Backbone as a printed PyTorch tensor [residue, N CA C, xyz], in Angstrom:
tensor([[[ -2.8140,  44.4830,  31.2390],
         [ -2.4230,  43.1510,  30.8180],
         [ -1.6090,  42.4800,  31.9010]],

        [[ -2.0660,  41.0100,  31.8580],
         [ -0.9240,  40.5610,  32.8330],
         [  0.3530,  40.4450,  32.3090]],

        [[  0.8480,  38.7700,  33.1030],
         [  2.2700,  38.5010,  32.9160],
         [  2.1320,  37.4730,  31.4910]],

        [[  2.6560,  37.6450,  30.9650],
         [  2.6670,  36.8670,  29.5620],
         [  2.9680,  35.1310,  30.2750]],

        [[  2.6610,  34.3250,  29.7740],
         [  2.9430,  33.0680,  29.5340],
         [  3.6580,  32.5810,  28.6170]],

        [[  4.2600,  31.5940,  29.2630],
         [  5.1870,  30.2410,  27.9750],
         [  3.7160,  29.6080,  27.6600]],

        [[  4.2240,  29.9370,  25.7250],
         [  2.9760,  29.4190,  25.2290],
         [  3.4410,  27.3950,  24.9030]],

        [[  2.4820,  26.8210,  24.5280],
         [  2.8040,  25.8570,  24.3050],
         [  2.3300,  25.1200,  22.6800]],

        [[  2.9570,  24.3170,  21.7570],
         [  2.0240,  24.1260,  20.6880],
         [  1.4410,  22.8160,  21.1890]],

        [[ -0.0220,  22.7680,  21.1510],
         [  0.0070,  21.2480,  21.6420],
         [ -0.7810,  20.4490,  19.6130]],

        [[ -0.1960,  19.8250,  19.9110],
         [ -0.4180,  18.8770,  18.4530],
         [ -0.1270,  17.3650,  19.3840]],

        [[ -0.7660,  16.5200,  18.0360],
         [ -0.5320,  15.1190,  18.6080],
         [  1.0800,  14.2720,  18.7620]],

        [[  0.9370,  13.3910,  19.5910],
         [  2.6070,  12.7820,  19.1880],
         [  2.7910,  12.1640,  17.9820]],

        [[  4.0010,  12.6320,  17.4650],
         [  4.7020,  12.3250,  15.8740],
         [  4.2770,  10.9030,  16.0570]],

        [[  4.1480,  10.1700,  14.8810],
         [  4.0450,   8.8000,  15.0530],
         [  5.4990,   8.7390,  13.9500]],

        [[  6.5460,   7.6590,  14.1590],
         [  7.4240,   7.9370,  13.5070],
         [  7.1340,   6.6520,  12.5530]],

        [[  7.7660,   6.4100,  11.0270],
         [  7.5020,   5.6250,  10.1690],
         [  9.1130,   5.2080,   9.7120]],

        [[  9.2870,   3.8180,   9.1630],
         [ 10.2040,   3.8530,   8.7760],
         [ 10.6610,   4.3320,   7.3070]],

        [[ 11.5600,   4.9570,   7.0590],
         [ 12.0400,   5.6300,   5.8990],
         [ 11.3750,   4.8230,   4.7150]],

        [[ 11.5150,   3.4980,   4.2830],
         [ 10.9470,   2.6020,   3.7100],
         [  9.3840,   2.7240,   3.3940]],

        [[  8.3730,   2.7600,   4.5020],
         [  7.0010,   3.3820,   4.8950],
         [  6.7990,   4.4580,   4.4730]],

        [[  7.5800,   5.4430,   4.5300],
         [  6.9130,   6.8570,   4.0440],
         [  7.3510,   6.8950,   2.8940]],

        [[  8.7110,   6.0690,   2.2770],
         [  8.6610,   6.1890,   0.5560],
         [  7.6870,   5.7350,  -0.0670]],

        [[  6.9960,   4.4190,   0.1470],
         [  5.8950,   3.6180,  -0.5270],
         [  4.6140,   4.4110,  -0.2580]],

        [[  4.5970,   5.1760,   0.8180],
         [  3.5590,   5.9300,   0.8080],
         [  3.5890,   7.1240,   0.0410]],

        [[  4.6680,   7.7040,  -0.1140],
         [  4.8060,   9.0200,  -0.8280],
         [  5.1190,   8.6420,  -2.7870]],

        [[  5.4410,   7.5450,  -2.7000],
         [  5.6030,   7.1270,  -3.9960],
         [  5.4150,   5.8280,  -4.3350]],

        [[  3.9500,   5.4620,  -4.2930],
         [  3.2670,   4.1160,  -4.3560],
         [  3.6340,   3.6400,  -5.8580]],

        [[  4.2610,   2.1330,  -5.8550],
         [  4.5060,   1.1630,  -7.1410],
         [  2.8380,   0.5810,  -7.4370]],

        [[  3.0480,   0.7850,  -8.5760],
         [  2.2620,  -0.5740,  -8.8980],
         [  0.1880,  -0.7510,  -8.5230]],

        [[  0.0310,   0.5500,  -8.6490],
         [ -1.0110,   1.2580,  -8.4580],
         [ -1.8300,   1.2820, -10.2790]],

        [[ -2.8240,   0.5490,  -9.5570],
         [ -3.9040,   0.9780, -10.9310],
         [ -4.3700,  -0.6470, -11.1830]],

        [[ -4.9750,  -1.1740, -12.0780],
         [ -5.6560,  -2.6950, -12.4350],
         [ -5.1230,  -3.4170, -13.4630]],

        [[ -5.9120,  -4.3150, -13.3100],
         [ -5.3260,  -5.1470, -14.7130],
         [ -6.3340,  -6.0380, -14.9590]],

        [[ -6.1100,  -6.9440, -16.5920],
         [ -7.7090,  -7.1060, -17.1440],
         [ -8.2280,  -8.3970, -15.8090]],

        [[ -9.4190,  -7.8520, -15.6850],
         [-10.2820,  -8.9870, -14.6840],
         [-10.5770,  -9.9820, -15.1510]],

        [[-10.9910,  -9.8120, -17.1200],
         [-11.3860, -10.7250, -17.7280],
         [-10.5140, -11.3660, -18.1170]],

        [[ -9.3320, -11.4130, -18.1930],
         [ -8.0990, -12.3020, -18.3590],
         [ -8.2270, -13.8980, -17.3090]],

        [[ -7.5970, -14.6160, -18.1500],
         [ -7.4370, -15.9470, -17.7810],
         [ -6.4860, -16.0070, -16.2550]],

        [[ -5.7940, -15.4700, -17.0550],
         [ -4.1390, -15.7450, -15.7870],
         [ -4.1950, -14.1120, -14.5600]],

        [[ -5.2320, -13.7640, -14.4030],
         [ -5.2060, -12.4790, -13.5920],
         [ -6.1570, -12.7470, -12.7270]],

        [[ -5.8990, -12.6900, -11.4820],
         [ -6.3810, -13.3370, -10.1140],
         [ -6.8350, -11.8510,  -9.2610]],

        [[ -7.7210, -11.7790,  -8.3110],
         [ -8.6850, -10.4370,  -7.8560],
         [ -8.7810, -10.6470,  -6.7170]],

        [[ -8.2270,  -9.9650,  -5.5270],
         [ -8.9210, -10.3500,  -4.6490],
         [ -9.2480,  -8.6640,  -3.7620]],

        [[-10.2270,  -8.9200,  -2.7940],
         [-10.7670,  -7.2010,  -2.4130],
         [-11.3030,  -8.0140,  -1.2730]],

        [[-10.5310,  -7.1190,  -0.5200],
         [-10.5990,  -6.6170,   1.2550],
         [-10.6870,  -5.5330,   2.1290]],

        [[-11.3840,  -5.8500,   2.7550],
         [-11.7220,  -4.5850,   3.9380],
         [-13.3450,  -4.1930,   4.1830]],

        [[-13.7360,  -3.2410,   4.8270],
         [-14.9670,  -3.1580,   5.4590],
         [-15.2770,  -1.7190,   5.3930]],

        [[-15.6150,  -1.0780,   4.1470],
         [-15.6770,   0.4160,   3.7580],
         [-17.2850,   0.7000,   4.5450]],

        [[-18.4010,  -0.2560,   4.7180],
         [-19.4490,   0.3390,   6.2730],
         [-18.9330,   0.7780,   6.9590]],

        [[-18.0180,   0.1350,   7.9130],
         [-17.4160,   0.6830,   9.1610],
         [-16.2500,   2.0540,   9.1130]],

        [[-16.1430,   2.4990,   8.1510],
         [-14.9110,   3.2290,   8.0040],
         [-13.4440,   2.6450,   7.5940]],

        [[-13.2380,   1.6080,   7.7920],
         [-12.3690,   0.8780,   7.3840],
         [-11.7670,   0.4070,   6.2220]],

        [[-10.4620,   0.3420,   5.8990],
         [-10.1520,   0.7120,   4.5680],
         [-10.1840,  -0.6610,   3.8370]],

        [[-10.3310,  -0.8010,   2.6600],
         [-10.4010,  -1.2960,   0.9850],
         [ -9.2410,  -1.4940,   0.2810]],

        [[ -8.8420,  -2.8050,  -0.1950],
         [ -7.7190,  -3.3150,  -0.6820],
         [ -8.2320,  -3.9320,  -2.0870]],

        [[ -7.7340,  -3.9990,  -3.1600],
         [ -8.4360,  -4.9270,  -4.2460],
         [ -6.6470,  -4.8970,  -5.0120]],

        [[ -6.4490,  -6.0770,  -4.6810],
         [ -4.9190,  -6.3690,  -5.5470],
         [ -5.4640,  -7.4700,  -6.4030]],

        [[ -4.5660,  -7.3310,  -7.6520],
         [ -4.3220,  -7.7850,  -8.4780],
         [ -3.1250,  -9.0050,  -8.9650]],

        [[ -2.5850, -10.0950,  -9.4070],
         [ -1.6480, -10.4740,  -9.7960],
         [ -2.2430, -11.1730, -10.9820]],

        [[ -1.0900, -11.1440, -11.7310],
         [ -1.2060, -11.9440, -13.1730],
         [  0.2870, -13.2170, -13.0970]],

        [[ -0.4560, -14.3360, -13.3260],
         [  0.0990, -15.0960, -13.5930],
         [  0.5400, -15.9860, -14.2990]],

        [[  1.9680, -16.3950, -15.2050],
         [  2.2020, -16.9310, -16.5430],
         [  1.4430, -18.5350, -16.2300]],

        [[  1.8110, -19.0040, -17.4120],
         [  1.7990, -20.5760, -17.5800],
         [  2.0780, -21.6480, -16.4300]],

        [[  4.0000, -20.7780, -15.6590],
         [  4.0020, -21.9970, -15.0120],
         [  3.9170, -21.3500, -13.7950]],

        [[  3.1280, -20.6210, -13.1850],
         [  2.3780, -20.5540, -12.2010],
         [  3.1740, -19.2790, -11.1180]],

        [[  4.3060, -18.6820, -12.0290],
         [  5.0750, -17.6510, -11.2310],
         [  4.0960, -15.9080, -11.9090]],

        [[  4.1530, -15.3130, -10.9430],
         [  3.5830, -13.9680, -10.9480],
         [  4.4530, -13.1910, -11.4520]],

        [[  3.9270, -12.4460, -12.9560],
         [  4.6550, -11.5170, -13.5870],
         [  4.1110,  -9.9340, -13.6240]],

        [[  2.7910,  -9.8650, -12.8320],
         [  2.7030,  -8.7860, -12.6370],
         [  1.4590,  -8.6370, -11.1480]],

        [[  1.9990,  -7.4080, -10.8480],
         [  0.6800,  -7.0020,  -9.3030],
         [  0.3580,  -5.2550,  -9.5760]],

        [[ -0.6250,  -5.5090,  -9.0350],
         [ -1.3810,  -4.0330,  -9.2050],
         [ -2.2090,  -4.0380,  -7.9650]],

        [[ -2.6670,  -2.7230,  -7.3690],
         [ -3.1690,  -2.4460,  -6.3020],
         [ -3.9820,  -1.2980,  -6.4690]],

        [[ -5.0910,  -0.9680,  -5.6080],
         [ -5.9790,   0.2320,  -5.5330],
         [ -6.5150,  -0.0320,  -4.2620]],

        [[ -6.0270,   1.1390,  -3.2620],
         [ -6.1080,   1.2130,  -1.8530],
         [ -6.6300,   2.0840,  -0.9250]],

        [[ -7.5720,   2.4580,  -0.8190],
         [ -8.3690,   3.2690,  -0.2800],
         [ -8.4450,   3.3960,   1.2070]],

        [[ -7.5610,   4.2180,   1.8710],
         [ -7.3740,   3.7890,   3.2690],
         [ -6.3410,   5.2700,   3.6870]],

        [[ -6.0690,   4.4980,   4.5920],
         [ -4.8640,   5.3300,   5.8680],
         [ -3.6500,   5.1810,   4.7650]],

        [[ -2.7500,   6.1400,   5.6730],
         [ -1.1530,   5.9480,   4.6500],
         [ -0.5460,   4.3810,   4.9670]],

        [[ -0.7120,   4.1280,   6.1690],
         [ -0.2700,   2.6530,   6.2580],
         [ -0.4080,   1.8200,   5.3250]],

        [[ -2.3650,   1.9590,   5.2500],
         [ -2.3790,   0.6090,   4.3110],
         [ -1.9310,   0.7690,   3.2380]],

        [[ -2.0810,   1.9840,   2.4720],
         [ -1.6000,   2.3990,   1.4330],
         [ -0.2900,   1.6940,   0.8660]],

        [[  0.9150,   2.4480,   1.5360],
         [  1.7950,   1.7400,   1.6840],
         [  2.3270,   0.1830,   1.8010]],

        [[  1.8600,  -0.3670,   2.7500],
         [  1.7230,  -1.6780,   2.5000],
         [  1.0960,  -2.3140,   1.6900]],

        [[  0.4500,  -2.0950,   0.8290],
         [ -0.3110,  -2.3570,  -0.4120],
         [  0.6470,  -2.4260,  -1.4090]],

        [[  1.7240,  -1.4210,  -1.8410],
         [  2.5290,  -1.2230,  -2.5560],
         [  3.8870,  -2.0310,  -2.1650]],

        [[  3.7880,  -2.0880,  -1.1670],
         [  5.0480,  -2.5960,  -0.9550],
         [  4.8940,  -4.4060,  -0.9720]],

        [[  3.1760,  -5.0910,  -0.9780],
         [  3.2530,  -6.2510,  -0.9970],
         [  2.9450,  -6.8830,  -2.3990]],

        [[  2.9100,  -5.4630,  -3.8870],
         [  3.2170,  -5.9550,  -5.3400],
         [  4.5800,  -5.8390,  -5.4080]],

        [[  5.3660,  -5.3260,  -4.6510],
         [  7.1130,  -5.3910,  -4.5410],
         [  7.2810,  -7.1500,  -4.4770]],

        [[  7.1120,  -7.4780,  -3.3810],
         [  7.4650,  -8.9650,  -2.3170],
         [  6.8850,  -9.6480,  -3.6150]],

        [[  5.7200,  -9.8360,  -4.1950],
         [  5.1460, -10.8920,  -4.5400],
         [  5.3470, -11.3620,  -6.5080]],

        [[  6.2390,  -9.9060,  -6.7630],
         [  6.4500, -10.3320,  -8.2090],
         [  7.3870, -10.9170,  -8.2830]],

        [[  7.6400, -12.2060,  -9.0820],
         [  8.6770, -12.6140,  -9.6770],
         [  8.5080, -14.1390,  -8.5880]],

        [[  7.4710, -13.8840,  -7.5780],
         [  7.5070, -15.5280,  -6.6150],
         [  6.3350, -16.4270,  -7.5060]],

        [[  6.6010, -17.7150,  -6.8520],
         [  6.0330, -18.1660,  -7.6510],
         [  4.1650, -18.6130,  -6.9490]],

        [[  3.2790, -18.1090,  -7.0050],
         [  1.6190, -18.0460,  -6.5380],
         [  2.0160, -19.0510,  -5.1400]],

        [[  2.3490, -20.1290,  -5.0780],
         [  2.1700, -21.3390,  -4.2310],
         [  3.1300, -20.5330,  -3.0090]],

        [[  4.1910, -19.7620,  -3.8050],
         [  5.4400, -19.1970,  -2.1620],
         [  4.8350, -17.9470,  -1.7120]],

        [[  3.9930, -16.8430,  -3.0790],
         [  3.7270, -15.7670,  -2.4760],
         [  2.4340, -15.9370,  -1.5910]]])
């Protein structure tokens, strides 16, 4: 046998996230649908699942006078989008459709 070597681990570089990012990713709000057939519940679905690319379909429901009382999300993607998915039914409840 020879001389032993310094071994090395090679893995990729950490990508670092902010604390914020990996909570919404590790513990997504506001995940799941709401009725389509409803009056005041608005749909919209994004992304390009041919190419590999990830799939967004959020949800908001909106009262009478035009402020958002509820968001829902289903996100099919990377942890990013994931995350940011959840974190943009955070931002957008309680604004009113015209600010969010």
């Amino acid at each position: 046998r020879g001389p032993r070597l310094p071994t090395r681990e090679l893995s990729a570089p950490a990508r670092l996230y902010h604390k914020k990012v990996v909570d919404h990713y590790e513990n997504p709000r506001n995940v799941g649908s709401l009725d389509k057939t409803s009056k005041n519940v608005g749909t919209g679905l994004v992304g390009a699942p041919a190419c590999g690319g990830d799939v967004m379909k959020l949800q908001i429901q909106v009262d009478e006078k035009g402020k958002i009382v509820d968001a829902r999300f289903k996100t099919f993607g990377c942890g990013s989008a994931i995350a940011s998915s959840s974190l943009a039914t955070e931002w957008v409840k309680g604004k009113m459709a015209e600010e969010a």
